[in-house]
mmCIF file of C-alpha atoms in Angstrom:
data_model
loop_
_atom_site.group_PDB
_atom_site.id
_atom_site.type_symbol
_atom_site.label_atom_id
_atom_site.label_comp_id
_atom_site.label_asym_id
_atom_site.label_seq_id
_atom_site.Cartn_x
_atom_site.Cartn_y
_atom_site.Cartn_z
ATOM 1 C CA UNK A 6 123.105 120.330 77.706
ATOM 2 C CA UNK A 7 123.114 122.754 80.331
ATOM 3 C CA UNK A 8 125.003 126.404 80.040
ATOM 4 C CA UNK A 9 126.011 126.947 83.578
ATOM 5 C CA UNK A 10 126.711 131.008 82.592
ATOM 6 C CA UNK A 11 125.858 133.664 85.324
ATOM 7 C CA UNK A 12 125.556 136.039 82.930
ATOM 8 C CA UNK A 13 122.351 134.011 81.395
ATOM 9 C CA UNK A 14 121.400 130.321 82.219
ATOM 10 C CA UNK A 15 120.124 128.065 79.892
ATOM 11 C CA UNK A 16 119.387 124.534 78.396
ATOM 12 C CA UNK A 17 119.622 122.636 75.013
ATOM 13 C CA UNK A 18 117.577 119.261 74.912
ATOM 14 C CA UNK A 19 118.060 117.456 71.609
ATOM 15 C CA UNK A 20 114.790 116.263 70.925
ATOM 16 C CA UNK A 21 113.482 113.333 68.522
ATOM 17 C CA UNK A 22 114.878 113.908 64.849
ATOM 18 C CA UNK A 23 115.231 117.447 63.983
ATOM 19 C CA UNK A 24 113.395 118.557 67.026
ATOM 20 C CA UNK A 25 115.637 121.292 69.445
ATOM 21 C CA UNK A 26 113.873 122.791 72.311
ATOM 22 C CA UNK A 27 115.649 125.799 74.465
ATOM 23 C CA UNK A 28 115.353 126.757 77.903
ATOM 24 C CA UNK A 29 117.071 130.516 78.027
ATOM 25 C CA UNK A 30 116.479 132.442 81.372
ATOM 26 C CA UNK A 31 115.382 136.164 81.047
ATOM 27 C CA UNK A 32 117.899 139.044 82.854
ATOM 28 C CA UNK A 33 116.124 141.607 84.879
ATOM 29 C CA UNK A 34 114.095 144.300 83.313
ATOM 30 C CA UNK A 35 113.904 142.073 79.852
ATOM 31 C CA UNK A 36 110.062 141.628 79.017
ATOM 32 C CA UNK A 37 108.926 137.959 78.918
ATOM 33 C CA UNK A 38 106.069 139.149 75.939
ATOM 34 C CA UNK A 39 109.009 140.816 74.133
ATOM 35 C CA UNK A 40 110.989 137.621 74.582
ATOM 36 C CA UNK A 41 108.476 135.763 73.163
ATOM 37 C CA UNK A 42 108.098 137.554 70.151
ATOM 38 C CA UNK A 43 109.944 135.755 67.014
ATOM 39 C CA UNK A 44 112.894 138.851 66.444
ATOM 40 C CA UNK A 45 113.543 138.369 69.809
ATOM 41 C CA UNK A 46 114.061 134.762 69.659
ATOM 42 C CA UNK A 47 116.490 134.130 67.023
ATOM 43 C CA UNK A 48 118.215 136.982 68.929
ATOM 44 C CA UNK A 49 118.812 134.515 72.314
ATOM 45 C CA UNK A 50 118.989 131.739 69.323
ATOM 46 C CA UNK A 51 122.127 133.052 67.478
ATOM 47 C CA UNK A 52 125.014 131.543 69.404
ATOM 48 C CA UNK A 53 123.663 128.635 67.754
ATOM 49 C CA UNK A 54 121.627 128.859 64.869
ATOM 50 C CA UNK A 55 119.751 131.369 62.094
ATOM 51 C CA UNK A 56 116.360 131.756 60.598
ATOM 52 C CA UNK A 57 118.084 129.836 57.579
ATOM 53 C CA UNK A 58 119.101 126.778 59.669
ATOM 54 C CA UNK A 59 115.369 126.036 61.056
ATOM 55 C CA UNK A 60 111.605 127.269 61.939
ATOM 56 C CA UNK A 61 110.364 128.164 65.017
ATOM 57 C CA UNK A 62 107.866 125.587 66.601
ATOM 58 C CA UNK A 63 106.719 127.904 69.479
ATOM 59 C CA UNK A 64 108.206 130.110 71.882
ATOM 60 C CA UNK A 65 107.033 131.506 75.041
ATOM 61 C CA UNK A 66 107.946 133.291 78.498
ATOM 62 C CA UNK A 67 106.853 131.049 81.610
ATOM 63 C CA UNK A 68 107.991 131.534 85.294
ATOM 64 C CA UNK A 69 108.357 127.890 86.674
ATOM 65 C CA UNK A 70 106.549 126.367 90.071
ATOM 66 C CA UNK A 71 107.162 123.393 92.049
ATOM 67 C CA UNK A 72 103.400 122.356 93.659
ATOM 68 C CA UNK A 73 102.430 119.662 95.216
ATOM 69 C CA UNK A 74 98.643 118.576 96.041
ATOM 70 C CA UNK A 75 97.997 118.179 99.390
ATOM 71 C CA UNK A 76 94.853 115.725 99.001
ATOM 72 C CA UNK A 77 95.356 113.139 96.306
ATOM 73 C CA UNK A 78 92.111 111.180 96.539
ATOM 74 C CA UNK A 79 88.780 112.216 97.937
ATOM 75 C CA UNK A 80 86.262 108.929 98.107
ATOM 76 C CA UNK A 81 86.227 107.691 93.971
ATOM 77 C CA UNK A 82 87.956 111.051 92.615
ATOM 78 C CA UNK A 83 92.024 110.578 92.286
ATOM 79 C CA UNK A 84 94.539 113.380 91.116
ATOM 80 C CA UNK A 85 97.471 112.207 88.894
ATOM 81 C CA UNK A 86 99.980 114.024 86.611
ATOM 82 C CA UNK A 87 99.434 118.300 86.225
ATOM 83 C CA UNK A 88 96.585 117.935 88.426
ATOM 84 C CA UNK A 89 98.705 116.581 91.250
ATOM 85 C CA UNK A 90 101.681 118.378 90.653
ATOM 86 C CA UNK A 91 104.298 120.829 88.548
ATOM 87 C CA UNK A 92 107.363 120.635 88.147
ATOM 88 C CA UNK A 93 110.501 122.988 87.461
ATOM 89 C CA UNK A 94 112.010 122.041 83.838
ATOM 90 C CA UNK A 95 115.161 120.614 85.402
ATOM 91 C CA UNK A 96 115.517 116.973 84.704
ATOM 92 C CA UNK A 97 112.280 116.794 82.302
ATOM 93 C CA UNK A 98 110.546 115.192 84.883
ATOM 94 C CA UNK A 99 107.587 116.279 84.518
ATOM 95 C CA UNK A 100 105.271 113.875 82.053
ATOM 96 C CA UNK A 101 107.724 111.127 83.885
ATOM 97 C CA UNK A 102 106.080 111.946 87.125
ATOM 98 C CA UNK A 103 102.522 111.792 85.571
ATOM 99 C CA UNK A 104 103.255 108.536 84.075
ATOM 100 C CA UNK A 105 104.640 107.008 87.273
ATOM 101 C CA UNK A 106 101.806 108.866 88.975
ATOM 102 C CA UNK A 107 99.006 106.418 86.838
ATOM 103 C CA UNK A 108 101.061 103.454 87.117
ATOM 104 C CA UNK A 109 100.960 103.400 90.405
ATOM 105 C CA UNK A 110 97.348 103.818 90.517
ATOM 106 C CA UNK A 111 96.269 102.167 87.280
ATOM 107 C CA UNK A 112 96.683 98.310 89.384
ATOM 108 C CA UNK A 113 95.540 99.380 92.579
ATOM 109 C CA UNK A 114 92.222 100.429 90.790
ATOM 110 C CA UNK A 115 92.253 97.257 88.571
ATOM 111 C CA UNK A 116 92.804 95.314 91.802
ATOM 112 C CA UNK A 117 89.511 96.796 93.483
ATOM 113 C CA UNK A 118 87.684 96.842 90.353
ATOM 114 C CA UNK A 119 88.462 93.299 89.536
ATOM 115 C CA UNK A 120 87.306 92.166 93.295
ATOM 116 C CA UNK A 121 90.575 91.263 93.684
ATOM 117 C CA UNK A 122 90.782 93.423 96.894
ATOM 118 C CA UNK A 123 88.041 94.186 98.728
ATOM 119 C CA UNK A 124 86.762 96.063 102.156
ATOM 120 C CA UNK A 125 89.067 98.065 104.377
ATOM 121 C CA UNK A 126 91.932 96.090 102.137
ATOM 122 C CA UNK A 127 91.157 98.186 99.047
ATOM 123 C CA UNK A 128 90.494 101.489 100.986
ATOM 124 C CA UNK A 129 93.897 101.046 102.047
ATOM 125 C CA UNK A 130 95.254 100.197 98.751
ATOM 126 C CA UNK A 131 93.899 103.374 97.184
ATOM 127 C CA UNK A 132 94.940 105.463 100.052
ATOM 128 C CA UNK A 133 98.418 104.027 99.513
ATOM 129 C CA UNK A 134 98.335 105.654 95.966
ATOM 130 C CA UNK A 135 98.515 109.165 97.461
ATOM 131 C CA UNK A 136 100.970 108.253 100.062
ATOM 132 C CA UNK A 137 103.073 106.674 98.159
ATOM 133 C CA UNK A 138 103.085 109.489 95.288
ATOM 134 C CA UNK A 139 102.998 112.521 97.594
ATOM 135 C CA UNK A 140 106.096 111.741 99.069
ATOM 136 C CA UNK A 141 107.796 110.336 96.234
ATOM 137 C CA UNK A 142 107.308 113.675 94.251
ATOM 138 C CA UNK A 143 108.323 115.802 96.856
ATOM 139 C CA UNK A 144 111.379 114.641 97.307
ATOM 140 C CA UNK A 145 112.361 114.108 93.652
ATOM 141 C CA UNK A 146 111.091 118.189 93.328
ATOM 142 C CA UNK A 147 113.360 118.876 96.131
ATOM 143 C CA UNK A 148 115.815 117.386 94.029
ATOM 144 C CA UNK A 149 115.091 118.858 90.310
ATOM 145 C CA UNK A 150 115.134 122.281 92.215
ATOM 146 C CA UNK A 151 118.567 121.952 94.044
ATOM 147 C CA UNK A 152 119.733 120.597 90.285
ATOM 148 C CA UNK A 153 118.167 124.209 89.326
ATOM 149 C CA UNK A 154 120.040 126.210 92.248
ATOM 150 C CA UNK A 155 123.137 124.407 90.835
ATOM 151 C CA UNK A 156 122.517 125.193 87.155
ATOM 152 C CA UNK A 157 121.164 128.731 87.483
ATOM 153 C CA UNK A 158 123.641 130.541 89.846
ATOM 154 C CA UNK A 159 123.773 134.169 88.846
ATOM 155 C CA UNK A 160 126.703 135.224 91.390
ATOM 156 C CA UNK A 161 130.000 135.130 89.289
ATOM 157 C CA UNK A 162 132.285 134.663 92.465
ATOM 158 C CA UNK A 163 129.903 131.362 93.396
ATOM 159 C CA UNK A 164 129.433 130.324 90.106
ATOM 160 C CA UNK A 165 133.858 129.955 90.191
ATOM 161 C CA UNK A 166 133.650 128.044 93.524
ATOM 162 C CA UNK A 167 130.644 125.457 92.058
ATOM 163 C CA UNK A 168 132.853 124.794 89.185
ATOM 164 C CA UNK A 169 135.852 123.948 91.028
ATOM 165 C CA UNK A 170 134.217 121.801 93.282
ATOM 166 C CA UNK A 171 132.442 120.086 90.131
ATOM 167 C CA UNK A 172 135.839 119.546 88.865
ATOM 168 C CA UNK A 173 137.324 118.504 91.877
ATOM 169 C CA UNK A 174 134.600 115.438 92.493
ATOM 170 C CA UNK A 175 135.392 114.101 88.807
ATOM 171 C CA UNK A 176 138.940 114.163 89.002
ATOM 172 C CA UNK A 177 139.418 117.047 86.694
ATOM 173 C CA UNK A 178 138.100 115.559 83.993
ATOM 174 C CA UNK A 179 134.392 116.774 82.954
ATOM 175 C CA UNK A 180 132.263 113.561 82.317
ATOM 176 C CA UNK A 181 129.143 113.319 80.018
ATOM 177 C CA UNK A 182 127.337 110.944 81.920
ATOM 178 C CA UNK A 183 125.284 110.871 85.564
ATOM 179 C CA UNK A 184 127.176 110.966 88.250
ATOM 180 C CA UNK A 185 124.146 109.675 90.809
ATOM 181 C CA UNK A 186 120.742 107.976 90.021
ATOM 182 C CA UNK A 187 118.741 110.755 91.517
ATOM 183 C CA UNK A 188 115.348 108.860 91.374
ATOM 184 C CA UNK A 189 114.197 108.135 94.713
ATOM 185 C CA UNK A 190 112.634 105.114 96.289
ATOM 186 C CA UNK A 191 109.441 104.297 98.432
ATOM 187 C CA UNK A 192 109.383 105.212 101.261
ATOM 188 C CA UNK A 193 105.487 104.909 102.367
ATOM 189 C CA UNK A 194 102.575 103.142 101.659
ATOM 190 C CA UNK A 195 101.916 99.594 100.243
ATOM 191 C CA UNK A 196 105.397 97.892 101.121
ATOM 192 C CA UNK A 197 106.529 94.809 103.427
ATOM 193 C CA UNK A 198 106.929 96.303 107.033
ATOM 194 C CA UNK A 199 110.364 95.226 107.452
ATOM 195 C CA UNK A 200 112.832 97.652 106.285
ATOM 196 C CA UNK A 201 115.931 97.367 104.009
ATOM 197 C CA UNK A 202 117.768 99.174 101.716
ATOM 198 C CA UNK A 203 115.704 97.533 98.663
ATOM 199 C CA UNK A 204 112.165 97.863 99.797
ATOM 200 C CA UNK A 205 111.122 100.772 97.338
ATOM 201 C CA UNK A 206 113.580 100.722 94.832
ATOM 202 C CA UNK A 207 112.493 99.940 91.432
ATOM 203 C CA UNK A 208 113.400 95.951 90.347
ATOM 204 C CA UNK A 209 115.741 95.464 87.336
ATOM 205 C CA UNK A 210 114.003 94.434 83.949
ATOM 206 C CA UNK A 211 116.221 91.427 82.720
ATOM 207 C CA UNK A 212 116.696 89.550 79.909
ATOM 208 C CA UNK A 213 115.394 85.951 80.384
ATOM 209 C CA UNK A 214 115.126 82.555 77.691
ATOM 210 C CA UNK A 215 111.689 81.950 77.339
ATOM 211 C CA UNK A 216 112.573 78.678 74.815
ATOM 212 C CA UNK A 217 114.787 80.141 71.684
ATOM 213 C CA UNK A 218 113.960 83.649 72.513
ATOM 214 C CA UNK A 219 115.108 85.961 74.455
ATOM 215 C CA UNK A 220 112.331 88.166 76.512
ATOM 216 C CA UNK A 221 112.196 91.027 78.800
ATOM 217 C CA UNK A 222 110.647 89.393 82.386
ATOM 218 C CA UNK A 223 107.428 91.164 81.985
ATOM 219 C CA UNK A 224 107.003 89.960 78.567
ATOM 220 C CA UNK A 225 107.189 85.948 80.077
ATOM 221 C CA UNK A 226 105.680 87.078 83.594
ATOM 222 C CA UNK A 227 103.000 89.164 82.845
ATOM 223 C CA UNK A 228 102.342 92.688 84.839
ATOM 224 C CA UNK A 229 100.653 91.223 87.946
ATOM 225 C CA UNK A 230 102.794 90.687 91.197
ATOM 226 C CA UNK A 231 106.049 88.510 91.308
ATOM 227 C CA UNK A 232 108.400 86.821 93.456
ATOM 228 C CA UNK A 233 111.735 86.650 91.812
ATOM 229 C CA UNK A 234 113.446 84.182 93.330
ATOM 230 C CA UNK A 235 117.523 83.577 93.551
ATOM 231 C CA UNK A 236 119.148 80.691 91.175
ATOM 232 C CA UNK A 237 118.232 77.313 93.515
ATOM 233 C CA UNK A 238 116.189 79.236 95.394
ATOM 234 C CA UNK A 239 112.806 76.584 95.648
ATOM 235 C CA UNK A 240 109.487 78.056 95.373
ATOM 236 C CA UNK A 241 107.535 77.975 98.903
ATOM 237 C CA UNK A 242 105.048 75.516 99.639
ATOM 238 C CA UNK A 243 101.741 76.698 97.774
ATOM 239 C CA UNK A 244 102.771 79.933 96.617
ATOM 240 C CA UNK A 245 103.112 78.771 93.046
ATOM 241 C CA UNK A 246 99.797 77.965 93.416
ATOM 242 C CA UNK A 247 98.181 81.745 94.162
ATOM 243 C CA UNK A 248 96.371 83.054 90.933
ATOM 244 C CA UNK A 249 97.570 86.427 92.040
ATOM 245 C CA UNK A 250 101.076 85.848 91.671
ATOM 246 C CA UNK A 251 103.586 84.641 89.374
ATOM 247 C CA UNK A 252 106.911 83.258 90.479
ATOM 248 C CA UNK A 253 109.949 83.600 88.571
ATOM 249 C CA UNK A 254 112.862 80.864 89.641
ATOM 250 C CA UNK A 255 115.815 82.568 87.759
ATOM 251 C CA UNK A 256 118.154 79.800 86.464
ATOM 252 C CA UNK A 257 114.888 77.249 85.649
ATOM 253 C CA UNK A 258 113.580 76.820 82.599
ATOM 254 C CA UNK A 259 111.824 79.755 81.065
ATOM 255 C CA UNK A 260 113.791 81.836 83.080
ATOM 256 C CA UNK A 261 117.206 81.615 82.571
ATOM 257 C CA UNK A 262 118.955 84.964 82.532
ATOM 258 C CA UNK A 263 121.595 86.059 80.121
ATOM 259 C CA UNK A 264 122.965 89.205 81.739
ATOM 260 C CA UNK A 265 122.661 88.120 85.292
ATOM 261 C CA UNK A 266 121.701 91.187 86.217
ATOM 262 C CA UNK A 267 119.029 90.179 88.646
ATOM 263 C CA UNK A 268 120.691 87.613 90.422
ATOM 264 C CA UNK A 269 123.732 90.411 90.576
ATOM 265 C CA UNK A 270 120.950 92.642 92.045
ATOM 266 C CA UNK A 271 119.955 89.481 94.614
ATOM 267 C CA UNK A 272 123.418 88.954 95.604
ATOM 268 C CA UNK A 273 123.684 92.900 96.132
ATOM 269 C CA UNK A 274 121.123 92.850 98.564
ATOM 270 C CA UNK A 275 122.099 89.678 100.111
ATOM 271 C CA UNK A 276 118.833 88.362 99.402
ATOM 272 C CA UNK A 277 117.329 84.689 97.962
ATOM 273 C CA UNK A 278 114.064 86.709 96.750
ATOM 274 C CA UNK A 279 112.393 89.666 95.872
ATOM 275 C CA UNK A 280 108.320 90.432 95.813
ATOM 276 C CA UNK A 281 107.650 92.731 93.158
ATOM 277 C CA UNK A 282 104.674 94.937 92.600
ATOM 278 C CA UNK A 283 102.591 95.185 89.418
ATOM 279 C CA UNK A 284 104.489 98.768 89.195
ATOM 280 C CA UNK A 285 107.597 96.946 89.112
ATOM 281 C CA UNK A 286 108.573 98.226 92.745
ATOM 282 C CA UNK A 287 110.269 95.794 94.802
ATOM 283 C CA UNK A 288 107.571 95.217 97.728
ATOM 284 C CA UNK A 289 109.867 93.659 99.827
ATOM 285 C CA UNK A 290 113.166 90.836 99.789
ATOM 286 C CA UNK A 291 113.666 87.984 101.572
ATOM 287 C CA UNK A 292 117.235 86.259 103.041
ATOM 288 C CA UNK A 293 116.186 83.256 104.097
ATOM 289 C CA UNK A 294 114.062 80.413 102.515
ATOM 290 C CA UNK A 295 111.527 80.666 105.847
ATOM 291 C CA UNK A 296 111.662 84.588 104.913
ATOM 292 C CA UNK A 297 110.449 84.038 101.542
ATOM 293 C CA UNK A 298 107.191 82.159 102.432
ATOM 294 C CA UNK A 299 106.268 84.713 105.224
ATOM 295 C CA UNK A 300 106.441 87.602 103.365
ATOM 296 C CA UNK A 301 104.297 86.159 100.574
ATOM 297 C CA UNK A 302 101.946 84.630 103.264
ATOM 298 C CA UNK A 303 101.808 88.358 105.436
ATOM 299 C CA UNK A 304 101.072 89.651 101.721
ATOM 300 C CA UNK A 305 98.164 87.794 100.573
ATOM 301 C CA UNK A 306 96.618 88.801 104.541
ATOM 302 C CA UNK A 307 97.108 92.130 104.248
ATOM 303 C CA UNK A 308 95.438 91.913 100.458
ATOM 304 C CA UNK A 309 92.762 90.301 102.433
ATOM 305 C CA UNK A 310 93.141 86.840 100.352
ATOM 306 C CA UNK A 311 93.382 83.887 101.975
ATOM 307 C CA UNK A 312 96.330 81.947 100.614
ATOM 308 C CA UNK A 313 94.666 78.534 101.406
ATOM 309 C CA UNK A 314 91.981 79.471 99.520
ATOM 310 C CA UNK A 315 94.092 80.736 97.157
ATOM 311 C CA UNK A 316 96.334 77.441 96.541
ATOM 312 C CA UNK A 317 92.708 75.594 96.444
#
């Protein structure tokens, strides 16, 4: 809950159970050690509660950055999460950046490791890992920190014309959900050279019948890569075969959706299928049934894995 107040900015994030953490920005000439000091907490805590309604976990004064790393791997050393980056509070996107930071290296390295990859293929895979990541968080920190220019205007007469635009662009009516998705997509690194609006973006997770059950895809596909392919949409000649990947025919057996929320995502795109990376990132999508089997085969070269010797 944010408190968009000139007068003093701040945050309330209901956390897990009891759990209530506050953000609560500082006025000139206040004293970050004195605001840390329990007195002067419950003091910025009373518009809400008292000493009688709960205990103080830990409080302290921080000024905020937004970094990012300009070297992400040098030879077998790799930066992820803090190390990499920091992030303003806005959003809490922190630990959601380091975790998307080490799945997208966590395959890569099990790819190379396993001998899956080898040569000037893997050095490229692991060089996609900062490429990929470095840009990625830079523009979402653009983002969180225009979400903090928003949040924490201290000029009264600005403040007035923010919230009437606010209002304006929901009708008048203040909503409690998101009004935009404002994770961004790939733009760099390990994805199909064609472009299109999907390449990037993060594939759906649906529901699929696996027998009596129903299963998330990863649960029935596994982690590895996968081509999801469109209701009648026929697996290509020998890619079913590649150890590597695991095709998913929505609308066959074992994968019969109950939501439809990936062939809705298909149709979206106007595509028949979509490659997906172990870090559920959609590689690239295909239109065409000749598409499909190119991208897969332009793939498993660029791996350095020969898909004849693969379907052997």
């Amino acid at each position: 809950m944010q408190y968009c107040e000139p007068e003093r900015p701040c945050t309330l994030v209901i956390g897990p159970k009891n759990h209530r953490r506050w953000e609560i920005s500082l006025n000139p000439g206040e004293d970050p050690k004195h605001a840390a000091t329990p007195e002067e907490t419950w003091r910025l805590l009373s518009r809400w509660i008292t000493p009688e309604d709960g205990t103080l976990w830990r409080q302290s004064s921080y000024r905020f950055h937004a970094l990012v790393a300009q070297q992400w791997r040098r030879g077998r050393v790799f930066l992820a999460g803090d190390a990499a980056h920091m992030q303003p509070p806005f959003l809490g996107q922190g630990m959601c950046q380091g975790i998307r930071d080490v799945s997208n290296l966590a395959w890569k390295l099990a790819a190379v490791l396993r001998g899956e990859v080898s040569g000037a293929s893997a050095e490229a895979l692991l060089d996609s890992y900062g490429d990929e990541r470095k840009a990625h968080v830079r523009e979402l920190t653009s983002r969180i920190k225009h979400v903090g220019a928003v949040i924490c205007e201290r000029d009264p007469v600005k403040a007035r014309e923010r919230d009437a635009a606010m209002l304006a662009q929901c009708g008048g009516v203040v909503k409690d959900t998101p009004r935009q998705d404002i994770l961004p997509a790939l733009t760099t690194g390990w994805l199909a050279p064609q472009e299109h609006a999907a390449r990037g973006s993060l594939f759906p997770q649906p529901w699929l019948l696996s027998g009596p059950q129903r299963q998330r895809m990863d649960a029935i596909a596994g982690n590895g890569w996968r081509l999801v392919l469109a209701p009648g949409q026929a697996v290509p000649g020998g890619a079913g075969a590649l150890p590597w990947l695991r095709c998913v025919a929505l609308g066959t057996v074992g994968a019969l959706e109950t939501d439809g929320v990936a062939e809705a995502w298909l149709q979206r795109h106007q595509s028949v299928a979509a490659l997906v990376r172990p870090d559920n990132y959609v590689y690239g999508v295909a239109g065409t049934t000749d598409e499909v089997a190119a991208m897969v085969s332009a793939l498993a070269t660029r791996l350095g894995v020969a898909a004849e010797a693969c379907a052997a």
